[in-house]
Short mmCIF file of C-alpha atoms and ligand atoms in Angstrom, two decimals:
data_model
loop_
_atom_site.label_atom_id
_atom_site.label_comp_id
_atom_site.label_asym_id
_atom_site.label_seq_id
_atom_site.Cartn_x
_atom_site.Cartn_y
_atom_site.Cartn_z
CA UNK B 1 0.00 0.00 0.00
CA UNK B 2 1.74 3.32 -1.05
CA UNK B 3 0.81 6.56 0.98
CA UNK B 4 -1.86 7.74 -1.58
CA UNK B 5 -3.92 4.90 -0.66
CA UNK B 6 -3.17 5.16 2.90
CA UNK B 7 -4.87 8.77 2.83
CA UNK B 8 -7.64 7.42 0.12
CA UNK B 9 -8.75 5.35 3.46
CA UNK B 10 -9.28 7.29 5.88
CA UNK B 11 -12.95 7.93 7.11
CA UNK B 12 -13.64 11.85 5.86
CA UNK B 13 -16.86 10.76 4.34
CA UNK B 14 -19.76 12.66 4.97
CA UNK B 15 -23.27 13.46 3.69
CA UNK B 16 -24.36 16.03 1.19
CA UNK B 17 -20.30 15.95 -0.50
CA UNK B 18 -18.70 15.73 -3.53
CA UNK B 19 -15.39 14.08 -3.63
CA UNK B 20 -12.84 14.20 -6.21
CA UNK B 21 -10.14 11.89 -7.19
CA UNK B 22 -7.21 11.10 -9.03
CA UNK B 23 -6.31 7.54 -10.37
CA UNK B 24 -2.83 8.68 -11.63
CA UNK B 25 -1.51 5.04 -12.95
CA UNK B 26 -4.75 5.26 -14.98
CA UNK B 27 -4.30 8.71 -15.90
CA UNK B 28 -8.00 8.82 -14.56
CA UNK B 29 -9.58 11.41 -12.80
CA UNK B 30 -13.20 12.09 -11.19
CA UNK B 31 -15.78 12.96 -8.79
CA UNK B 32 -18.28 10.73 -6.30
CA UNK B 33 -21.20 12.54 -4.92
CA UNK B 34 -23.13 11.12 -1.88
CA UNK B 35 -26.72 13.37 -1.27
CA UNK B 36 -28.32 12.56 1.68
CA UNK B 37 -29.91 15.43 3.32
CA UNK B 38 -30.17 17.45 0.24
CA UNK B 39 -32.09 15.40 -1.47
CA UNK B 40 -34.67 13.85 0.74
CA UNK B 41 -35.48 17.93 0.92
CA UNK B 42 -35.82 18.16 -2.79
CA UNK B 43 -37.79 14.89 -3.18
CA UNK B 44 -39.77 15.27 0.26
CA UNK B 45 -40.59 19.05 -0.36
CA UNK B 46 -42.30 18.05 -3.73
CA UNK B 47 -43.80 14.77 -2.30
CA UNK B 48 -43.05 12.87 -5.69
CA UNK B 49 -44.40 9.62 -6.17
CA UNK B 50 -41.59 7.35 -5.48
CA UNK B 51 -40.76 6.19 -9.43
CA UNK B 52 -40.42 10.16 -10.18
CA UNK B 53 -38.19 10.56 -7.00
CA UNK B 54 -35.86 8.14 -8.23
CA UNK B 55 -35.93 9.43 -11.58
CA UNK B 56 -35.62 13.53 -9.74
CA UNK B 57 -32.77 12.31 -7.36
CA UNK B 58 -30.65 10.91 -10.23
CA UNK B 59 -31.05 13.82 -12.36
CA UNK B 60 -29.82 15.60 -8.92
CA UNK B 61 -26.75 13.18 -8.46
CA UNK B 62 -25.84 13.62 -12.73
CA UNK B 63 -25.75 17.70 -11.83
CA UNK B 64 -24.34 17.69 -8.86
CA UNK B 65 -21.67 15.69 -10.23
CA UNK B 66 -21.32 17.84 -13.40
CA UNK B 67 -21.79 20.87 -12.06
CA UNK B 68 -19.56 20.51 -9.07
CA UNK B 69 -16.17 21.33 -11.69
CA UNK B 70 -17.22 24.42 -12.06
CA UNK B 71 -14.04 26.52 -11.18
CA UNK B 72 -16.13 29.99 -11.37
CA UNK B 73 -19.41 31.52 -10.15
CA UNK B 74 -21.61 30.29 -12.45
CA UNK B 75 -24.64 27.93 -13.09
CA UNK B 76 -24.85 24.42 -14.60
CA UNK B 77 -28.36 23.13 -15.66
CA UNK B 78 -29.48 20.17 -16.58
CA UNK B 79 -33.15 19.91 -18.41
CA UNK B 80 -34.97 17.25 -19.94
CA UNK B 81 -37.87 18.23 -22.60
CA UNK B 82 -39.81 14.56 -23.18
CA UNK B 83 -42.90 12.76 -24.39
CA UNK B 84 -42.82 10.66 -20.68
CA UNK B 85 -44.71 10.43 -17.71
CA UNK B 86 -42.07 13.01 -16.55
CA UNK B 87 -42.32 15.36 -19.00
CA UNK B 88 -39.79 17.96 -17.86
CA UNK B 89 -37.19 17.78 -15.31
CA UNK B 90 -35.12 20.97 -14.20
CA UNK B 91 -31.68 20.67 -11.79
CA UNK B 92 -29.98 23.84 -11.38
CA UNK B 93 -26.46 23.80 -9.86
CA UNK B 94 -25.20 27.08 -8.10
CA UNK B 95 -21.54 26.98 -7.83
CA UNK B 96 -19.95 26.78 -5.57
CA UNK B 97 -22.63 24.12 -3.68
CA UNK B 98 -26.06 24.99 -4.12
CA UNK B 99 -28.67 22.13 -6.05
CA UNK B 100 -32.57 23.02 -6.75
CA UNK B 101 -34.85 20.80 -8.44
CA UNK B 102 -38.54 19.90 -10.09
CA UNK B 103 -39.93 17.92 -11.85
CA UNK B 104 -43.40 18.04 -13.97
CA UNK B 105 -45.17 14.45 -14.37
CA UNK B 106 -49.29 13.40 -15.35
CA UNK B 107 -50.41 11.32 -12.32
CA UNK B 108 -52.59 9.43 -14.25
CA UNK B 109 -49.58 8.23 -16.75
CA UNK B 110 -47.87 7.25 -13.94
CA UNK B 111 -50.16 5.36 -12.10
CA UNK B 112 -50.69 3.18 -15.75
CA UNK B 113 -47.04 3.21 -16.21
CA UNK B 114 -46.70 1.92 -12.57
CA UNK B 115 -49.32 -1.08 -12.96
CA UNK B 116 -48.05 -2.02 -16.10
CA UNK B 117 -44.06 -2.35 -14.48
CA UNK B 118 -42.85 0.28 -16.84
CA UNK B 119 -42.16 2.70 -14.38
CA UNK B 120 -38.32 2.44 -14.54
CA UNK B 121 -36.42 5.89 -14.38
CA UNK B 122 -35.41 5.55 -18.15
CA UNK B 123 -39.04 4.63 -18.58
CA UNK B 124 -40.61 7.40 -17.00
CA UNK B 125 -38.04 9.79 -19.23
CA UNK B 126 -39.28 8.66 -22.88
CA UNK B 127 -38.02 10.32 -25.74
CA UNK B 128 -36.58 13.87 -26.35
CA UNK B 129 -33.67 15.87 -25.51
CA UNK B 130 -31.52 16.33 -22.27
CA UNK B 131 -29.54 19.77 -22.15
CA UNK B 132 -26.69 21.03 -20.03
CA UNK B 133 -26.28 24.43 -19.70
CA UNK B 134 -23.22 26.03 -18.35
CA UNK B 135 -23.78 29.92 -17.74
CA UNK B 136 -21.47 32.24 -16.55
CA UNK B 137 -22.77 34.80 -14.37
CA UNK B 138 -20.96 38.40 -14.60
CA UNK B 139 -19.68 37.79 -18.29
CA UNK B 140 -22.71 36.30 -19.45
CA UNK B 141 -21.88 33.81 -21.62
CA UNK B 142 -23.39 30.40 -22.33
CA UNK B 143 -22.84 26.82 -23.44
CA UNK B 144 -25.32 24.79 -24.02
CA UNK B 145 -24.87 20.75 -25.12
CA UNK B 146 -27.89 19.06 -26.10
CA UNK B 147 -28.36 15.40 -26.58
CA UNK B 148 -31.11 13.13 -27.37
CA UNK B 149 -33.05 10.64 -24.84
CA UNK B 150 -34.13 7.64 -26.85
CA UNK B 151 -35.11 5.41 -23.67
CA UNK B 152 -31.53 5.16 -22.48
CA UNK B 153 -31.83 6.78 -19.41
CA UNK B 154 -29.40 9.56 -18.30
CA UNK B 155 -26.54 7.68 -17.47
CA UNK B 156 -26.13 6.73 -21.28
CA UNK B 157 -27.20 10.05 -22.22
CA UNK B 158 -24.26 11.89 -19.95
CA UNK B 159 -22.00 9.13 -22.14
CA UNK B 160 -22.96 10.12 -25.39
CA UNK B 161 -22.62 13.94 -24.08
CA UNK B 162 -18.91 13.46 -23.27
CA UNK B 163 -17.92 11.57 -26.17
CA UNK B 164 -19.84 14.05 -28.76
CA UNK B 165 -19.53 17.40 -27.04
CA UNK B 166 -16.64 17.15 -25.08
CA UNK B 167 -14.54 14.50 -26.81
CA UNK B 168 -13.69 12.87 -23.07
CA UNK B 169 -14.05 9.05 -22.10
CA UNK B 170 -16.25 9.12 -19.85
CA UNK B 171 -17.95 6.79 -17.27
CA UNK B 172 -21.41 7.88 -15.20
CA UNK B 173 -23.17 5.82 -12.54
CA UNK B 174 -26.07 6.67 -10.68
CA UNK B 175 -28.27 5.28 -7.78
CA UNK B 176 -30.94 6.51 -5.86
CA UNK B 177 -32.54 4.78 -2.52
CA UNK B 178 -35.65 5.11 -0.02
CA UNK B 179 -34.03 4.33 3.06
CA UNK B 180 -36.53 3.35 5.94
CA UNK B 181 -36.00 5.18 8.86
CA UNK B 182 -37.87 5.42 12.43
CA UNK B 183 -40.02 8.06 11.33
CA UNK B 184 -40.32 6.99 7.77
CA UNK B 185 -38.19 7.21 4.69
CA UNK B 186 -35.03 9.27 3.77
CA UNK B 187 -34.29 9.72 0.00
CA UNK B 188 -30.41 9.20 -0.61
CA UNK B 189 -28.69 9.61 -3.78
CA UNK B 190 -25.04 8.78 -5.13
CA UNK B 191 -22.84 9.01 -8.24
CA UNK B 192 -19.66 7.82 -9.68
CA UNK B 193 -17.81 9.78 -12.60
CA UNK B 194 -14.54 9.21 -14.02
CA UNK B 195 -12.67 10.29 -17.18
CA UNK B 196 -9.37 9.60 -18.69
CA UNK B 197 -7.65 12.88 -19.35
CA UNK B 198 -4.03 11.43 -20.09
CA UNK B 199 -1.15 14.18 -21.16
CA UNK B 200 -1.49 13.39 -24.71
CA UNK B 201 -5.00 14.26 -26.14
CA UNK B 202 -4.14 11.75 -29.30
CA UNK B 203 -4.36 8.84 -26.76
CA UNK B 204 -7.64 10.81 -25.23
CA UNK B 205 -8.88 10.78 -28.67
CA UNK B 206 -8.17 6.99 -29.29
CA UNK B 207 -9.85 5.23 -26.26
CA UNK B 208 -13.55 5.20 -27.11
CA UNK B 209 -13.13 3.96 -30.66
CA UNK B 210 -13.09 -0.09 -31.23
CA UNK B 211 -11.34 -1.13 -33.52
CA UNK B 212 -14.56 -1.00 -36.30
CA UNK B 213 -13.83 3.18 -36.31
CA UNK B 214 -10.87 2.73 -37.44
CA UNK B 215 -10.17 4.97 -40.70
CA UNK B 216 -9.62 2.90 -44.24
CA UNK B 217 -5.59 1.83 -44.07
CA UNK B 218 -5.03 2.65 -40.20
CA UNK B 219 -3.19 -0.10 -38.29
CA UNK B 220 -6.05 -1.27 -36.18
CA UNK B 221 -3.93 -2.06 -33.18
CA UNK B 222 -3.11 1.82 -32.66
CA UNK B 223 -6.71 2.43 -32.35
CA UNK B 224 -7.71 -0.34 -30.31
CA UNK B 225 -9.04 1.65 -27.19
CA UNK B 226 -6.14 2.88 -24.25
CA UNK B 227 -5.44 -0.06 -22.03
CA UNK B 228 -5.07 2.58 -18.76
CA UNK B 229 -8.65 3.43 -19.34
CA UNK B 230 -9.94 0.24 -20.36
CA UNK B 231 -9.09 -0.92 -16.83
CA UNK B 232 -10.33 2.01 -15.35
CA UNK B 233 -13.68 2.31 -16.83
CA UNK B 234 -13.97 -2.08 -15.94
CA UNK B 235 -12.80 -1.17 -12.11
CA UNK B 236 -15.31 2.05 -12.05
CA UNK B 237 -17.91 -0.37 -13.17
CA UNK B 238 -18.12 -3.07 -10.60
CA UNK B 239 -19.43 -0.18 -8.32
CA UNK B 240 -22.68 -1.69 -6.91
CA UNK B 241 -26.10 0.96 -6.81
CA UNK B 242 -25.99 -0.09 -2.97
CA UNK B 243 -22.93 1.43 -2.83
CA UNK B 244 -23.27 4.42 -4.28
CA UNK B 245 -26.33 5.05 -1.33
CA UNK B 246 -25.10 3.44 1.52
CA UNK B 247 -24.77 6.16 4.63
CA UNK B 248 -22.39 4.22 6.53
CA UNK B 249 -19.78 3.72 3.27
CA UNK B 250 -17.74 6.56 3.04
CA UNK B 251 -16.68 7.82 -0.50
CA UNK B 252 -12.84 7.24 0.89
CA UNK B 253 -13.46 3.92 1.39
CA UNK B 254 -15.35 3.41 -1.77
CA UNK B 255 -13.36 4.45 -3.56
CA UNK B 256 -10.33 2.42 -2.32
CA UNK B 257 -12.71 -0.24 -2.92
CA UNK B 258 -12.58 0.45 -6.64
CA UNK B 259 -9.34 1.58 -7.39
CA UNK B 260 -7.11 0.21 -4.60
CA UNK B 261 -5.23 -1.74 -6.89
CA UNK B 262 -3.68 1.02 -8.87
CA UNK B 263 -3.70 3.79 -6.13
CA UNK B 264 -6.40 6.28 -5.84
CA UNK B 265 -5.74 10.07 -4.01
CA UNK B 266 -8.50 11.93 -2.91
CA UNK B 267 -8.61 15.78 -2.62
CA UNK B 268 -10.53 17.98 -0.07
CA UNK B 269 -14.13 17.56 -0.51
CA UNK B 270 -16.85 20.36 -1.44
CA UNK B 271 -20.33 20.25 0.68
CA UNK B 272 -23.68 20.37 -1.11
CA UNK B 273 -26.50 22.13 0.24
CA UNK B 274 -30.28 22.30 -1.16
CA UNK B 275 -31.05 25.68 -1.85
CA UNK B 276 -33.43 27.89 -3.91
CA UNK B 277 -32.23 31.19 -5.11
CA UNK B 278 -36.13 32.76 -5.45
CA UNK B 279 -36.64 36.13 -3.76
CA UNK B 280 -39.28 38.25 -3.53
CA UNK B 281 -37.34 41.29 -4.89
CA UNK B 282 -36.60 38.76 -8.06
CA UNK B 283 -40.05 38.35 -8.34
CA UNK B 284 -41.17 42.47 -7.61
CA UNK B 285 -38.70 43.09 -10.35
CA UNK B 286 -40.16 40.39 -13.17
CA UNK B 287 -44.13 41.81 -12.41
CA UNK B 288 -42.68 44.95 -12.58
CA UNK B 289 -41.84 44.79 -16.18
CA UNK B 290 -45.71 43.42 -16.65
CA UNK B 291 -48.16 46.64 -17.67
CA UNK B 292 -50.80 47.27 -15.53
CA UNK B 293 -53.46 45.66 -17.26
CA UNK B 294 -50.98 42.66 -17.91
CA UNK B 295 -50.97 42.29 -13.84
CA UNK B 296 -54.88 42.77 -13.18
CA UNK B 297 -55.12 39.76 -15.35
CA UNK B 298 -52.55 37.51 -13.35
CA UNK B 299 -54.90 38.54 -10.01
CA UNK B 300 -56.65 35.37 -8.22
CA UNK B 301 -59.85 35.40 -6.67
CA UNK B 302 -58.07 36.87 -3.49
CA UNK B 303 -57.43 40.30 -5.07
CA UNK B 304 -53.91 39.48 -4.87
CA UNK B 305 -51.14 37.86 -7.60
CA UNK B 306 -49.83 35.29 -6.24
CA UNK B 307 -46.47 33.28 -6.75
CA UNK B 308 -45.53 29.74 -6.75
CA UNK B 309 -41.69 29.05 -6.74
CA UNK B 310 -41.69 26.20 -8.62
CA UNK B 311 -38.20 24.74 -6.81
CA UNK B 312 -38.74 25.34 -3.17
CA UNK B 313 -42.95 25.95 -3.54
CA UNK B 314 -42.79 28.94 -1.41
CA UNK B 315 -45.78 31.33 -2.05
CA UNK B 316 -45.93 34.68 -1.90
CA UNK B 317 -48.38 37.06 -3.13
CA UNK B 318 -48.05 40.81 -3.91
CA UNK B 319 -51.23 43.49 -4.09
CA UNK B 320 -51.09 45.06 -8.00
CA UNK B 321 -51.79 47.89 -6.72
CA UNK B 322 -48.17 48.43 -5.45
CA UNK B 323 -46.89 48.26 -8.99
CA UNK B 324 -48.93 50.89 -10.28
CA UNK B 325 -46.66 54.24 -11.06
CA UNK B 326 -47.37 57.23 -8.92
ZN1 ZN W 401 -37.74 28.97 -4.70
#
């Protein structure tokens, strides 16, 4: 056992905290994310049936564990548009730690998709398009990957992101679990990525393709995917969904379970927290740029407009009047 691995043991795990690593042998690097707390919020909060909270709490893990590389002040979103049960999903990632989450879903769909067993997550998505958004706040710019769902889940989806948009090998796992507790359930969520990012980008470039991709007159064996992350992605795969949710593994120790082999080091780990970023002077500012007669028409029965954060569900309600000009 060499020192990295002596450090990769030790018991720092903790709820709500995103963990990254470096396999250097494999030239492999990534990130674990364990949700605990955060995400029974988000999925409790909502009350989703339990197929949708599985289905919201690994669309939480996939941006928690995207967004978390953010080196800037900035957002990363991740939306699915479908023809599902779950017709829209939204995950916003504050950086440096802040997740938000909803989902939209018929309830009739999903109690036919439930009593015909075809309620799985990937199930529940259908077909359409999953984007990630990256925007960065003060100078406003904005990248936005799109990919399709065909039924494949988002696991395979955040795949076929990296290889076509960013060109990296890439490996995602998800899980999501009810836990039974004393005074009910907890909703925990966990996920694995890992990427080979070796010094030379040629070799980078190589290890997805088999051997079929090869271009007419190519020696095949060049091409023949990169042994380092061959045995990376295989030891990153024998991670069990169990794992990935069980409170009393830490991500240390899992991942010295994975990689112990080759050496794994872990670096200092970033929290997680579940929060909305809704205001009320957001809000006073968006009716504000309503006309008057645009706001007597959003008034409920009340007298009053009121607001629905769609995230967090806090209501608030605001008297027309005040918007008026003098
Ligand atoms: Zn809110």
């Amino acid at each position: 056992m060499n020192e990295q691995t002596t450090r990769a043991v030790s018991d720092l795990g903790l709820d709500d905290m995103v963990l990254p690593f470096v396999v250097e042998p494999l030239e492999s690097r990534g990130r674990v994310v364990r949700l605990g707390p955060s995400v029974d919020r988000i999925l409790s909060r909502h009350a989703y049936p339990a197929p949708v909270a599985r289905l919201v709490g690994e669309a939480t893990a996939l941006t928690v564990l995207l967004g978390s590389a953010l080196k800037f002040q900035g957002r990363f979103q991740v939306q699915t548009r479908t023809n599902g049960v779950v017709d829209m999903i939204v995950v916003d990632f504050d950086a440096p730690d802040r997740v938000r989450a909803f989902a939209r879903f018929d309830a009739d769909n999903l109690a036919r998709a439930i009593e015909s067993g075809e309620a799985s997550p990937a199930q529940l998505l259908g077909s359409g398009h999953l984007a990630l958004t990256i925007e960065q706040g003060q100078e406003n710019s904005r990248y936005q990957g799109v990919v399709p769902l065909e039924g494949q889940g988002l696991e395979e989806a955040a795949h076929q992101y990296f290889r076509q948009s960013e060109q990296i090998p890439t490996l995602v796992r998800l899980a999501v679990a009810e836990n039974l507790t004393g005074e009910g359930s907890q909703w925990r969520a966990g996920g694995l990525m890992v990427q080979f990012l070796p010094q030379s980008a040629d070799r980078m470039r190589q290890a997805d393709l088999h051997p079929g991709d090869a271009p007419e007159g190519a020696e095949v064996h060049e091409l023949a995917g990169d042994d380092a992350w061959t045995e990376a992605k295989s030891l990153a795969a024998t991670v069990e969904d169990h794992e990935l949710v069980d409170p009393t593994l830490s991500s240390e120790r899992l991942l010295y379970r994975l990689f112990h082999e080759r050496g794994v080091k872990v670096f200092e780990g970033q929290s997680v927290i579940e929060a909305c970023r809704c205001s009320s002077a957001r809000i006073e500012d968006m009716l504000r740029r309503f006309t008057p007669e645009e706001r007597r028409d959003m008034v409920g029965d009340n007298g009053r407009i009121g607001i629905t954060c769609e995230f967090c569900s806090t209501h608030r309600e605001y008297d027309p009047a005040d918007f008026d000009p003098v």
